[in-house]
Amino acid sequence: MTNHWSDIQNADLILIMGGNAAEAHPCGFKWVTEAKAHNKARLIVVDPRFNRSASVADLYAPIRTGTDIAFLGGLINYLLENDKIQHEYVRNYTDLPLIVREGFGFENGLFDGYDAERRGYPDKSTWNYEIGPDGYALTDPTLSHPRCVYQLLRAHYSRYTPELVSSICGTPQDLMLKVWEAVAETSAPGKVMTIMYALGWTQHTVGSQMIRCGAMVQLLLGNIGMPGGGMNALRGHSNIQGLTDLGLLSNLLPGYLTLPRDTEQDYAAYIAGRAPRPLRPNQLSYWQYYERFHVSLMKAWFGPNATVENNWAYDWLPKLDIPGYDVLKVFDMMYEGQINGYFCQGFNPIGSFPNKAKVSAALSRLKYLVVMDPLQTETAEFWRNAGEHNDVDTAAIQTTVFRLPTTCFAEENGALVNSGRWLQWHWQAGDPPGLARTDVHIMAGLYHRLRELYLSEGGVFPDPILGLHWNYARPDEPSAEEIAMEYSGKALTNLTDPNTGAVEVRAGEQLAGFGQLRADGSTACGCWIWSGSWTQQGNQMARRDNADPFGMGQTLGWAWAWPANRRILYNRASARPDGHPWDPVKKRLVWWNGTRWAGTDVPDFKLDSPPEEGMSPFIMTPEGTARFFAVDMMAEGPFPEHYEPFETPIGRNPLHPDNPLARSNPAARVFKNDMELFGTAEEFPYAATTYRLTEHFHFWTKHCRLNAITQPEQFVEIGEALASELGIAAGDRVKVSSNRGYIKAVAVVTKRIRPLTVDGRTVHHVGIPLHWGFSGLAKNGFITNTLTPFVGDGNTQTPEFKSFLVNVEKA
Ligand SMILES: Nc1nc2c(c(=O)[nH]1)N[C@H]1C(S)=C(S)[C@@H](COP(=O)(O)OP(=O)(O)OC[C@H]3O[C@@H](n4cnc5c(=O)[nH]c(N)nc54)[C@H](O)[C@@H]3O)O[C@H]1N2
Ligand SMILES: Nc1nc2c(c(=O)[nH]1)N[C@H]1C(S)=C(S)[C@@H](COP(=O)(O)OP(=O)(O)OC[C@H]3O[C@@H](n4cnc5c(=O)[nH]c(N)nc54)[C@H](O)[C@@H]3O)O[C@H]1N2
Ligand SMILES: [Mo]
């Protein structure tokens, strides 16, 4: 989230699109209720299903799954054509005036530089701003230059007419225009819309671009940086935000630092490539301090073994030979027999990963599988023949499965990071049962044994293991407190003020925040964005002061938010260029008080930079502005374009009917074997989507009797029109199949899913919740992911769980 849960109470309009917060985030949803009750906010829901969020909305519009870029692109066109943009905001705070390089182009559905053989854009050199002789990006404040971002944006989305968008999305035009009109009202400087989204946007091959497109709408309206505004990703597991913060993706390091590529063997070049100089005069370009964060991380990991002489142990970091070893890639390699051992720590891929048949075959090719989990999972039992639900030949599977029971959060101390970036400390509530051990205990044990083996037997490249700095009171099980302090960071030598020479932080003391980090090895910090969460004053995450002095829900004394206890990101943008809030009464967040920036939140800005200096609010980009034009950062192009799901019910992209390369995302993550497994609308005519229910949490709660009682058995939702066409009555058993397999379930026949008219034909949706399987107390059932395709977004590699094709028959 750019903002946070309790800030939603400040919204004037709430758009839930690509999520179902009432169902999946029922606690957070209370802030929507607050906004409606106390701020007269309106709620709009755009979703293929009339879901639980829609049931309390002021306006609901149906949409065909996978087509939100068309909807939002049409909205961008509408805002531009009807002059419903926040002019002063976009001119000053976004890249609309910047000029793009000559040669940049978009034709027939593809951006400049496409390589069909490699299915991607290896050459993105024209996807950038034009740089002048002084090293700064060129601009045209009049917005009239034909290659300025404003003109390119306008031209790109002029194709997204209401007629075309409606025919792609299946949203009736009158409803669509009602949504657009309501959204457009928030272009007034004091009016703010928030966007709440989750998997309905992320789980598509164009997921990242859907989210970008939503952010572009918010920028045009001036809604980013404002209280009650922002782009709010409703996260999944209680600590999934913490997972990405800590860099637990194969191409990341903690704090969104990135692993080097194999082309980056040189340390200085690695840093230079990540620490950009400002691209416009007087801008901050905060990533220019990358090396401070990086060196402090290396000091946290390797301690005295990271030295200036060995480039802070740069050679010990893995160098990626491909964009990343994401889970799709790893399971594909496993399937191809290229991996023989796998640790499944808090992961149940048989249930949660696409194309169960492929995942199952992949696990069968392992020598060993280690499952670290507090519960019995389908993955730990993938080899068990559970009849029709898991029809495998047990005798043919040779994989050895080790099951290591772990504790769960309630049996440990620690912090969870919520969607709003708050780190909230929690305390152990009970002792673990039986032989269960903490994950830290198990991993520490593995580390010590590996280290002993390297010491006694040697081996290829022992340095990173032997060089690790393991300085904990209990080496076998470091405590949550020690690890938290390490993430927050400390001084390794006395830190002195460069001007006065006075000692600011003594050696061994905790740091106050990332502003104190140094690139000379004198500080250690395990995750720079979390720096300040545990200071000399103690554990900031354990704070529980809910005082709200400004009545806006910015409770700065409750827990701790990254970065720097800041609650709303880019909050400088809540004030005019001259430093006064756009709305000084109800939306007062930060302001220039004559000598410095002050506010109801921690200013996201250089505190002493006066408005006259012209520093822009988006201090993380080199030019200081938010980007409509993503330069070369996205896999499929600088502007989001609508592409069809890989399994499309209409078989063509109405925007580019004549170019098969531009039918579905031309830069998606897709593997050769899986291409052959995509089904077509002739055989599988219905658009399917999968989702969750309040009554279950993934595959865990089917182990609990009460949850198993409330939702005992797998069902699928079918609209009344389709049910009557197929002769299916409520309660019938149906067989739902895709080109990868089938499941059987009880039919729920509903008014909540209605047929849509798309590209001149009728498209029916089938809704499939995902919580059942072949272990636990609920009725044994099929795995929903038997049906889903093994294909992902080209940027995040998130699988396309939300749009694929199925057929439905009476079982
Ligand atoms: N009770 C409960 N709560 C949970 C979870 C749980 O298992 N149980 N899981 C947690 C996790 S890990 C996560 S990630 C979150 C997920 O939270 P959500 O994303 O809100 O959950 P989903 O139910 O997967 O999907 C949300 C909605 O997306 C819609 N949708 C599908 N395709 C499209 C599309 O193309 N466009 C649009 N606009 N909408 C579409 C679906 O119809 C559905 O209503 O929930 C978390 N909360
Ligand atoms: N078709 C379809 N598939 C989906 C989705 C969808 O919407 N549609 N949603 C996707 C999403 S958003 C997600 S997040 C994934 C979830 O996918 P997974 O992460 O695989 O699923 P979970 O069941 O949430 O968690 C895995 C295991 O973690 C264990 N666990 C809990 N606490 C601990 C702990 O402290 N330590 C250890 N070691 N284990 C622990 C749980 O018991 C559980 O068995 O599913 C994805 N799959
Ligand atoms: Mo999730």
PDB file of C-alpha atoms in Angstrom, residues 17-19 25 65-66 68-69 72 196-212 231-236 240 328 636 665 689-690 692 791-803:
ATOM      1  CA  MET A  17     -11.294  -3.483  -8.533  1.00  0.00           C
ATOM      2  CA  GLY A  18      -9.290  -6.681  -8.724  1.00  0.00           C
ATOM      3  CA  GLY A  19      -9.989  -7.689  -5.142  1.00  0.00           C
ATOM      4  CA  HIS A  25      -9.800  -8.708   4.212  1.00  0.00           C
ATOM      5  CA  THR A  65     -11.831 -11.375 -16.311  1.00  0.00           C
ATOM      6  CA  GLY A  66      -8.442 -10.264 -17.634  1.00  0.00           C
ATOM      7  CA  ASP A  68      -8.974  -4.363 -16.719  1.00  0.00           C
ATOM      8  CA  ILE A  69      -6.313  -2.623 -18.825  1.00  0.00           C
ATOM      9  CA  LEU A  72      -8.618   1.603 -17.230  1.00  0.00           C
ATOM     10  CA  MET A 196      -8.014  -1.220  -3.350  1.00  0.00           C
ATOM     11  CA  TYR A 197      -6.813  -4.196  -5.380  1.00  0.00           C
ATOM     12  CA  ALA A 198      -5.312  -7.625  -4.888  1.00  0.00           C
ATOM     13  CA  LEU A 199      -5.221 -10.819  -6.924  1.00  0.00           C
ATOM     14  CA  GLY A 200      -7.937  -9.841  -9.390  1.00  0.00           C
ATOM     15  CA  TRP A 201      -5.165  -7.643 -10.793  1.00  0.00           C
ATOM     16  CA  THR A 202      -1.969  -9.471  -9.947  1.00  0.00           C
ATOM     17  CA  GLN A 203      -2.850 -12.967 -11.136  1.00  0.00           C
ATOM     18  CA  HIS A 204      -2.851 -12.317 -14.867  1.00  0.00           C
ATOM     19  CA  THR A 205      -0.141 -12.448 -17.498  1.00  0.00           C
ATOM     20  CA  VAL A 206      -0.677  -8.667 -17.666  1.00  0.00           C
ATOM     21  CA  GLY A 207      -1.032  -8.239 -13.895  1.00  0.00           C
ATOM     22  CA  SER A 208       1.779  -5.734 -13.307  1.00  0.00           C
ATOM     23  CA  GLN A 209       0.530  -3.560 -16.144  1.00  0.00           C
ATOM     24  CA  MET A 210      -3.013  -3.610 -14.753  1.00  0.00           C
ATOM     25  CA  ILE A 211      -1.654  -2.197 -11.517  1.00  0.00           C
ATOM     26  CA  ARG A 212       0.436   0.376 -13.359  1.00  0.00           C
ATOM     27  CA  MET A 231      -2.672   2.548  -4.762  1.00  0.00           C
ATOM     28  CA  ASN A 232      -3.452   0.038  -2.117  1.00  0.00           C
ATOM     29  CA  ALA A 233      -2.362  -3.529  -2.627  1.00  0.00           C
ATOM     30  CA  LEU A 234      -4.244  -5.669  -0.126  1.00  0.00           C
ATOM     31  CA  ARG A 235      -1.663  -8.235   0.740  1.00  0.00           C
ATOM     32  CA  GLY A 236      -2.202 -11.908   1.393  1.00  0.00           C
ATOM     33  CA  ILE A 240       3.686 -11.456   2.908  1.00  0.00           C
ATOM     34  CA  LEU A 328       7.457 -21.192 -12.245  1.00  0.00           C
ATOM     35  CA  GLU A 636       6.095  -5.521 -22.073  1.00  0.00           C
ATOM     36  CA  ASN A 665       1.101 -10.685 -23.603  1.00  0.00           C
ATOM     37  CA  THR A 689     -11.647 -17.545 -12.398  1.00  0.00           C
ATOM     38  CA  THR A 690     -10.532 -18.800  -8.964  1.00  0.00           C
ATOM     39  CA  ARG A 692     -11.078 -17.466  -1.827  1.00  0.00           C
ATOM     40  CA  VAL A 791       1.992 -19.246 -17.388  1.00  0.00           C
ATOM     41  CA  GLY A 792       2.868 -16.014 -15.617  1.00  0.00           C
ATOM     42  CA  ASP A 793       3.339 -12.268 -15.707  1.00  0.00           C
ATOM     43  CA  GLY A 794       6.585 -11.274 -17.396  1.00  0.00           C
ATOM     44  CA  ASN A 795       7.635  -8.962 -14.538  1.00  0.00           C
ATOM     45  CA  THR A 796       6.557 -10.764 -11.383  1.00  0.00           C
ATOM     46  CA  GLN A 797       6.053 -14.280 -12.804  1.00  0.00           C
ATOM     47  CA  THR A 798       2.750 -14.470 -10.905  1.00  0.00           C
ATOM     48  CA  PRO A 799       0.643 -17.224 -12.502  1.00  0.00           C
ATOM     49  CA  GLU A 800      -2.529 -16.517 -14.467  1.00  0.00           C
ATOM     50  CA  PHE A 801      -4.891 -18.015 -11.857  1.00  0.00           C
ATOM     51  CA  LYS A 802      -7.651 -15.535 -12.626  1.00  0.00           C
ATOM     52  CA  SER A 803      -8.440 -16.097 -16.332  1.00  0.00           C
TER      53      SER A 803
END
